[in-house]
Coordinates of C-alpha atoms and ligand atoms in Angstrom, one line a residue:
X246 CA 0.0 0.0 0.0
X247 CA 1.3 3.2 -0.9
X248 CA 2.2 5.5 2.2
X249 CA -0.1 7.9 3.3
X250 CA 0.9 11.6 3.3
X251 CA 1.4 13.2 6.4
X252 CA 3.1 16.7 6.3
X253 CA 3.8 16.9 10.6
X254 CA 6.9 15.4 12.2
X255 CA 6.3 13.4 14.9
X256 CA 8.7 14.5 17.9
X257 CA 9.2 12.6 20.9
X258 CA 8.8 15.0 24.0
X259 CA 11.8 16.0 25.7
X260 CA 14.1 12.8 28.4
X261 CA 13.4 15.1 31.2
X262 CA 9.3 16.3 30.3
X263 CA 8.7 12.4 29.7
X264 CA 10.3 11.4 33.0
X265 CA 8.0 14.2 34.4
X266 CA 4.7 12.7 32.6
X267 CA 5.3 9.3 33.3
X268 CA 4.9 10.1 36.8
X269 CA 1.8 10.5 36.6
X270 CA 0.4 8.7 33.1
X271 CA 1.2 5.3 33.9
X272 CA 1.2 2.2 31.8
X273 CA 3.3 3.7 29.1
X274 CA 6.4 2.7 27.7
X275 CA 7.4 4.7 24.7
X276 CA 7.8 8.1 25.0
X277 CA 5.3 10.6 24.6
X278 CA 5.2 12.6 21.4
X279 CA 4.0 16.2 20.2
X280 CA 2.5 16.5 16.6
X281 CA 1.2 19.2 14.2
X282 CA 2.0 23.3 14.0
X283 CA 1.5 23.5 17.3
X284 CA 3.1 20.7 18.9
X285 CA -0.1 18.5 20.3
X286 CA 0.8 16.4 23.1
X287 CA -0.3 12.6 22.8
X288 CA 0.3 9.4 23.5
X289 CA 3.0 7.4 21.0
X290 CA -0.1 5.5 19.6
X291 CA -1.4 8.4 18.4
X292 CA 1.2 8.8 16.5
X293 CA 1.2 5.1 15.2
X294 CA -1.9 6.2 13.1
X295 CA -1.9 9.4 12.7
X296 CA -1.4 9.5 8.8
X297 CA -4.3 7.2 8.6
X298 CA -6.6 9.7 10.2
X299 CA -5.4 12.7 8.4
X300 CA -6.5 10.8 5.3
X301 CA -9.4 9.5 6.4
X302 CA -12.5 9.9 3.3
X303 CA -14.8 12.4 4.6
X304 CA -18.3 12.1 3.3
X305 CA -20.4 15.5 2.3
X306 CA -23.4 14.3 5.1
X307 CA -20.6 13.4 7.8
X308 CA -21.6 15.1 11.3
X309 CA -18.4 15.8 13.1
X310 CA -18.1 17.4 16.5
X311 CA -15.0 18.8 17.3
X312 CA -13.5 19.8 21.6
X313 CA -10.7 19.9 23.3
X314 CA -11.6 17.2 26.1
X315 CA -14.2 18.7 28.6
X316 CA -15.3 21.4 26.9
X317 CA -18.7 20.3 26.4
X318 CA -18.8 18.1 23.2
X319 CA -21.2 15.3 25.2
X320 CA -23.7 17.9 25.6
X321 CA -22.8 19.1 22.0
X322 CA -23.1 15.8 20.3
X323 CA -26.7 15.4 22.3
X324 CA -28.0 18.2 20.7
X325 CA -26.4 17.8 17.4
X326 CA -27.5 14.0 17.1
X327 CA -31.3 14.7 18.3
X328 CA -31.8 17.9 15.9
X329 CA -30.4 15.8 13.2
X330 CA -32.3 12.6 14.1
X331 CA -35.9 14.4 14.4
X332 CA -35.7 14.4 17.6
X333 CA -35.7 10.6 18.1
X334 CA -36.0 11.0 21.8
X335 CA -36.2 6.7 22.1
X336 CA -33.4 5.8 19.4
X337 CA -31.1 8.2 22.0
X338 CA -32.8 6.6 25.0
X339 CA -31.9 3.0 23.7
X340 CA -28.6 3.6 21.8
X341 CA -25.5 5.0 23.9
X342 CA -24.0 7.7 22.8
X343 CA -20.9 5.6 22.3
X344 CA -22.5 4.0 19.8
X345 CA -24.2 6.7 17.9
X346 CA -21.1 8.7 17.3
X347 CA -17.3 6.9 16.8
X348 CA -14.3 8.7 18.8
X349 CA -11.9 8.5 16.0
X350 CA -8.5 8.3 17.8
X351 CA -9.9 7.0 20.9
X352 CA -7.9 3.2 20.2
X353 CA -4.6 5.6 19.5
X354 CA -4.7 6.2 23.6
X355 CA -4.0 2.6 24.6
X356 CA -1.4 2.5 27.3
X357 CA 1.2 -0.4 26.5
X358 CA 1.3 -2.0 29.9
X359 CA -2.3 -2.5 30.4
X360 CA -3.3 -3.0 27.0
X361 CA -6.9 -2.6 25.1
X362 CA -7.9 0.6 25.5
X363 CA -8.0 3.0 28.5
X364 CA -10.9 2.6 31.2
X365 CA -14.0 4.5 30.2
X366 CA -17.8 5.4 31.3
X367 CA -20.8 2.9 32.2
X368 CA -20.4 1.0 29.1
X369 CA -17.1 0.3 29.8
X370 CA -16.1 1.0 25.8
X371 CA -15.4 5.5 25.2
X372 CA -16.5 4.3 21.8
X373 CA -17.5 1.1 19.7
X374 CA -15.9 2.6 16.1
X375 CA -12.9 4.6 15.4
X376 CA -10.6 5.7 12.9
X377 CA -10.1 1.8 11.9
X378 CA -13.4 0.8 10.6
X379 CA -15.2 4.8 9.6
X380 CA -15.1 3.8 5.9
X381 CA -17.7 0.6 6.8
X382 CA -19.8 2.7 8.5
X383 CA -23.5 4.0 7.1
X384 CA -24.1 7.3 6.3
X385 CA -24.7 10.1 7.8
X386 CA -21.7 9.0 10.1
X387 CA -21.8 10.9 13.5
X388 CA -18.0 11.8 14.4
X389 CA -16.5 12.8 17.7
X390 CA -12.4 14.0 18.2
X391 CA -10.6 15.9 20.3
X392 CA -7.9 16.1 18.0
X393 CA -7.4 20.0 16.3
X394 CA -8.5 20.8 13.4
X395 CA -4.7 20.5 11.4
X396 CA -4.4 16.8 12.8
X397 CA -7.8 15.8 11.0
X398 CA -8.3 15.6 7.2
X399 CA -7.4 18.7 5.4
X400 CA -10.7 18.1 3.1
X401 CA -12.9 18.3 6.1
X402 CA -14.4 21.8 6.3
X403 CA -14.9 22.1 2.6
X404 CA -16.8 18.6 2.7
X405 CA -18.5 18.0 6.0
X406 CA -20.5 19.4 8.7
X407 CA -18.4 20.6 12.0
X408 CA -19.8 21.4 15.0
X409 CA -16.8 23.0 17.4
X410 CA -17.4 23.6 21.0
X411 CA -14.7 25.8 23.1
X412 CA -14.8 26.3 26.9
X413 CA -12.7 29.1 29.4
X414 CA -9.6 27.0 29.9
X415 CA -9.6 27.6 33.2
X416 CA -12.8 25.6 33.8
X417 CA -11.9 22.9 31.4
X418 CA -8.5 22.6 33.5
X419 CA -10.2 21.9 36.5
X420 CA -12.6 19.7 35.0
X421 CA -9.7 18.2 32.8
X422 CA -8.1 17.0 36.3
X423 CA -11.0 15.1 37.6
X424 CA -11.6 13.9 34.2
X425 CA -8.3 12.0 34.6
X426 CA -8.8 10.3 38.0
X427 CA -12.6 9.2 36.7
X428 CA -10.6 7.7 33.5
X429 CA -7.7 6.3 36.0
X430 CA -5.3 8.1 33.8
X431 CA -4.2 9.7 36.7
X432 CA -4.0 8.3 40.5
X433 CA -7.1 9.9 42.5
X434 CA -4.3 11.6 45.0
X435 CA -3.3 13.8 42.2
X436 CA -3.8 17.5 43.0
X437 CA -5.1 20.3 41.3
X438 CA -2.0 22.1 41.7
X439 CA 0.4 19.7 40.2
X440 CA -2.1 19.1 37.2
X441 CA -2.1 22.9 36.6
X442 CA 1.6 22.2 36.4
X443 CA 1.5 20.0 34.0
X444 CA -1.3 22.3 31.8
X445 CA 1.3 24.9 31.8
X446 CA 3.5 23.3 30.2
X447 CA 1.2 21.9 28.2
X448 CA 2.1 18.3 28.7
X449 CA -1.3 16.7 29.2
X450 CA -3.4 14.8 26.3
X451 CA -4.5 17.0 23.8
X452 CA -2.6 19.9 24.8
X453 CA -1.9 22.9 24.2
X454 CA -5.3 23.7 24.5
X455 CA -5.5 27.3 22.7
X456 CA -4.6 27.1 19.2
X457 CA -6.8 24.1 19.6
X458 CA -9.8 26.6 19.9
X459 CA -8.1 29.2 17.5
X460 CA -7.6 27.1 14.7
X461 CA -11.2 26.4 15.0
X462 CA -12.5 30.0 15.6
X463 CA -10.3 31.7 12.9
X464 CA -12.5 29.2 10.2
X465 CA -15.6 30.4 12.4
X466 CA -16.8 32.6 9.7
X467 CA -16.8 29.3 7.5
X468 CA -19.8 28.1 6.4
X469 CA -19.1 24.6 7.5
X470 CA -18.3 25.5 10.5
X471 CA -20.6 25.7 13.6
X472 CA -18.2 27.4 16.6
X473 CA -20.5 27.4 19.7
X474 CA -19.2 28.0 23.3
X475 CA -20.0 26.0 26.6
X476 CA -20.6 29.1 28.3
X477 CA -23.4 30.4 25.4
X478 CA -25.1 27.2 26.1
X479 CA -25.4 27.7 29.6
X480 CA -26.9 31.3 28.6
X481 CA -29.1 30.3 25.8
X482 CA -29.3 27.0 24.7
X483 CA -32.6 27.5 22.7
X484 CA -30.2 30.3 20.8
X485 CA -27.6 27.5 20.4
X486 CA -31.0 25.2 19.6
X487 CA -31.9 27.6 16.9
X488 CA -28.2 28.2 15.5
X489 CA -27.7 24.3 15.3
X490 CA -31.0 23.2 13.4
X491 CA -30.2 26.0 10.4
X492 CA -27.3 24.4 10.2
X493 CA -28.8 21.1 9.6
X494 CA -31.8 22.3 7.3
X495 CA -34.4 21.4 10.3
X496 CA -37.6 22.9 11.3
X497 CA -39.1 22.3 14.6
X498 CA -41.8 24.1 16.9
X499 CA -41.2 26.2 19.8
X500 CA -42.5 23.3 21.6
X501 CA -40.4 20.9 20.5
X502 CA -37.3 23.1 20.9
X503 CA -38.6 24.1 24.6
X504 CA -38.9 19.9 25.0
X505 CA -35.0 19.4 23.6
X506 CA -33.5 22.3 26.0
X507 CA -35.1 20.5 28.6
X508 CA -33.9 17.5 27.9
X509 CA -30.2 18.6 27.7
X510 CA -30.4 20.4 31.1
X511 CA -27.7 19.5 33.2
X512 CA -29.8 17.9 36.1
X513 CA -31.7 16.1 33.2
X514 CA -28.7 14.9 31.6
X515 CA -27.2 13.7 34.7
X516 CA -30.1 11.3 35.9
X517 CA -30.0 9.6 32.8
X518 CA -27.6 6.5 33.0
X519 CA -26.0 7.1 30.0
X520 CA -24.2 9.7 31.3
X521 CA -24.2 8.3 35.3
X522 CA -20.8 6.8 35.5
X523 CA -17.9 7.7 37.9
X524 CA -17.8 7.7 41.9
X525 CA -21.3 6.9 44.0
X526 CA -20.4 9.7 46.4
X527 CA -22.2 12.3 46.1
X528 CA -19.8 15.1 47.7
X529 CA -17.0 13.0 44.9
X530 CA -16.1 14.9 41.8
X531 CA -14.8 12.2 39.9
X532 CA -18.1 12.4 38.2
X533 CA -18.6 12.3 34.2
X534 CA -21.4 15.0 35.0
X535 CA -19.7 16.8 37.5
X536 CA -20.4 20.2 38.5
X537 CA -21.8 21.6 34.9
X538 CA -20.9 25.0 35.8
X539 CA -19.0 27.9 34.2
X540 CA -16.8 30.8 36.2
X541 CA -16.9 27.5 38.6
X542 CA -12.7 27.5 38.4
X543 CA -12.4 30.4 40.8
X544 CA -13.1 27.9 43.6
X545 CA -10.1 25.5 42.7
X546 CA -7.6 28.3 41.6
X547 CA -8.0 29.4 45.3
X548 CA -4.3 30.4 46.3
X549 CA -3.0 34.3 45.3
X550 CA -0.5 32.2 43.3
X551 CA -2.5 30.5 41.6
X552 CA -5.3 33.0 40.6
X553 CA -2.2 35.2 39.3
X554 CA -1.3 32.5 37.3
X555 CA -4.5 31.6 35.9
X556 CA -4.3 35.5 34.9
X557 CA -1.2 35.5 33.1
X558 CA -1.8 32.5 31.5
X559 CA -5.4 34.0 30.3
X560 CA -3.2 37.2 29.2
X561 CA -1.0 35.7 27.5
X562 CA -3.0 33.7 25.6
X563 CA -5.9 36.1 24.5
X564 CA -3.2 38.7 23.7
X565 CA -2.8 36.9 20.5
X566 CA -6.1 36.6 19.2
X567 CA -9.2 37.9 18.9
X568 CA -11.1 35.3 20.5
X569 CA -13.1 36.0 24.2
X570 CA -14.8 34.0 26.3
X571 CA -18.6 35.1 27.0
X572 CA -18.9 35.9 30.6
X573 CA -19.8 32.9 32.9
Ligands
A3P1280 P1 -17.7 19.7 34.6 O1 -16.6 18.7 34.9 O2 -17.3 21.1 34.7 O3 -19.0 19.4 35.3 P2 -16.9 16.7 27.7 O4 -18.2 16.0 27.2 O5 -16.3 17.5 26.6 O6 -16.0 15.7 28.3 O7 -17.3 17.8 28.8 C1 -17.7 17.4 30.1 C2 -18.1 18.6 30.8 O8 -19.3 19.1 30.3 C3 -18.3 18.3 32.3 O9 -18.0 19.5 33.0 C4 -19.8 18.0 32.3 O10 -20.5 18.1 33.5 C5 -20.3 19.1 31.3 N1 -21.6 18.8 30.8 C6 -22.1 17.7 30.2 N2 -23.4 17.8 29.9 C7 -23.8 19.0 30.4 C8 -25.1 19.7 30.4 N3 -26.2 19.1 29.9 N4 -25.1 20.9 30.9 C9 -24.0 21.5 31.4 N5 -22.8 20.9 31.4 C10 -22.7 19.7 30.9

């Protein structure tokens, strides 16, 4: 088979930043890589397939859904899948969303200690297709990634449907650090502090997490593209409601939009089991639906030093671009 073109270099991180990471990601042997213009951090089996992904075939009535990890694309890919699926409240109820949309890279995460793919929600799969079998797959094909936009196939906007969904980095950090104990990435005595370490220097999956939402937001104006924020859906989801079904050509009734915003309330959401996995606890955040807040970081950035930092590191990075975060 002829090799597929892929125009990145693959870069292992650093001796001394993959000593650092393997402190804390365990199970892996190779080291850790960084890929793409802006150096995104992932695992070595990400990089294993990562030509394969960038030329994946995308299909003119592909759906794909597009975050950096905990920025909202569960609640995004609700919404998108039910406005597209006129509102087929029982085919969501009796299919998990697991199945209804494939994580492309997901497999690419395996550690190579434990094997088979890293721990995951209620179902116990993140996904049930990926990257490896998309082509079989019926059409429309529901896609999920966190990958950024320069990692996926260069063909997509001008083809496809994407649906982008950014969130205030500081609340995705905090969110990001539970996230990792729920998926046993990390160990559950991991705290805040050292993860925000490790987010500085952007040496956590996915990272660096702003020209992740830039490269997204500077094709906003595309008409492919669908750039919605975590913190406009918590303002007005029936705007976000309304924005999403033009997109997709759909009509509904004020009704039936008031009956979908309901549904994808956070307290709704969160009694359904679909979406009930993590710690029984109920004072425990290592929760899929956790807190479902925004503004909500203030409580864990809760030393001078670290609310300066969180500043600086805000400052720096909107210095660059036009790009603003609605108010929480
Ligand atoms: P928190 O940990 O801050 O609660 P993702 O799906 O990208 O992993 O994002 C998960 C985050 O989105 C979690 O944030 C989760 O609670 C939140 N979320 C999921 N569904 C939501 C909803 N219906 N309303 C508000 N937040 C939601």
């Amino acid at each position: 088979m002829a090799e597929k073109h892929f125009p990145y270099e693959i870069k292992n991180v650093t001796e001394e930043e993959d000593k650092l990471v393997k402190q804390y990601y365990k199970g892996y042997i190779r080291p850790f890589i960084r890929v793409g213009p802006h150096g995104h951090f992932s695992m070595a089996g990400y990089g294993d397939h990562a030509a394969e992904i960038y030329n994946l075939e995308v299909r003119p009535d592909d759906i794909w859904v597009l975050a950096f990890s905990r920025s909202g694309t569960t609640w995004l890919q609700e919404l998108v899948w039910l406005l597209k699926n006129n509102l087929d409240y029982d085919g969501a109820a009796n299919t998990l969303l697991t199945k209804r949309f494939a994580f492309i890279e997901y497999p690419t995460m395996s550690s190579e200690i434990n094997q088979g793919p890293p721990p995951s929600g209620k179902s116990g799969q993140a996904t049930v297709d990926d990257f490896s079998n998309l082509h079989t797959l019926p059409s429309p094909r529901f896609i999920k990634t966190h990958l950024p936009l320069s990692l996926l196939p260069p063909t997509l906007l001008d083809t496809a449907k994407v649906f982008y969904i950014a969130r205030d980095p500081r609340d995705v950090a905090v969110s990001f650090h539970f996230m990792h104990k729920l998926f046993r990435y990390f160990d559950e005595g991991v705290q805040f502090t050292e993860f925000w370490e490790l987010f500085k220097k952007d040496l956590l999956l996915h990272m660096p997490i702003f020209p992740h939402i830039e490269e997204a937001w500077e094709k906003r104006d595309h008409p492919n593209m669908t750039f919605v924020f975590y913190e406009e859906m918590q303002k007005d989801l029936r705007g976000v409601i309304d924005k999403v079904s033009l997109v997709l050509g759909k009509e509904y009734t004020d009704e039936q939009k008031d009956k979908l915003a309901e549904h994808l309330n956070f307290n709704n959401m969160k009694k359904s089991s679909a979406f009930k996995f993590g710690k029984d606890d109920k004072d425990s955040e290592i929760k899929f639906m956790r807190k479902g807040l925004s503004g909500n970081w203030v409580k864990y950035f809760n030393t001078d030093q670290l609310k300066r930092e969180a500043e600086e590191y805000m400052e720096k990075h909107l210095n660059k671009t036009s790009l603003r975060f609605p108010e929480a």
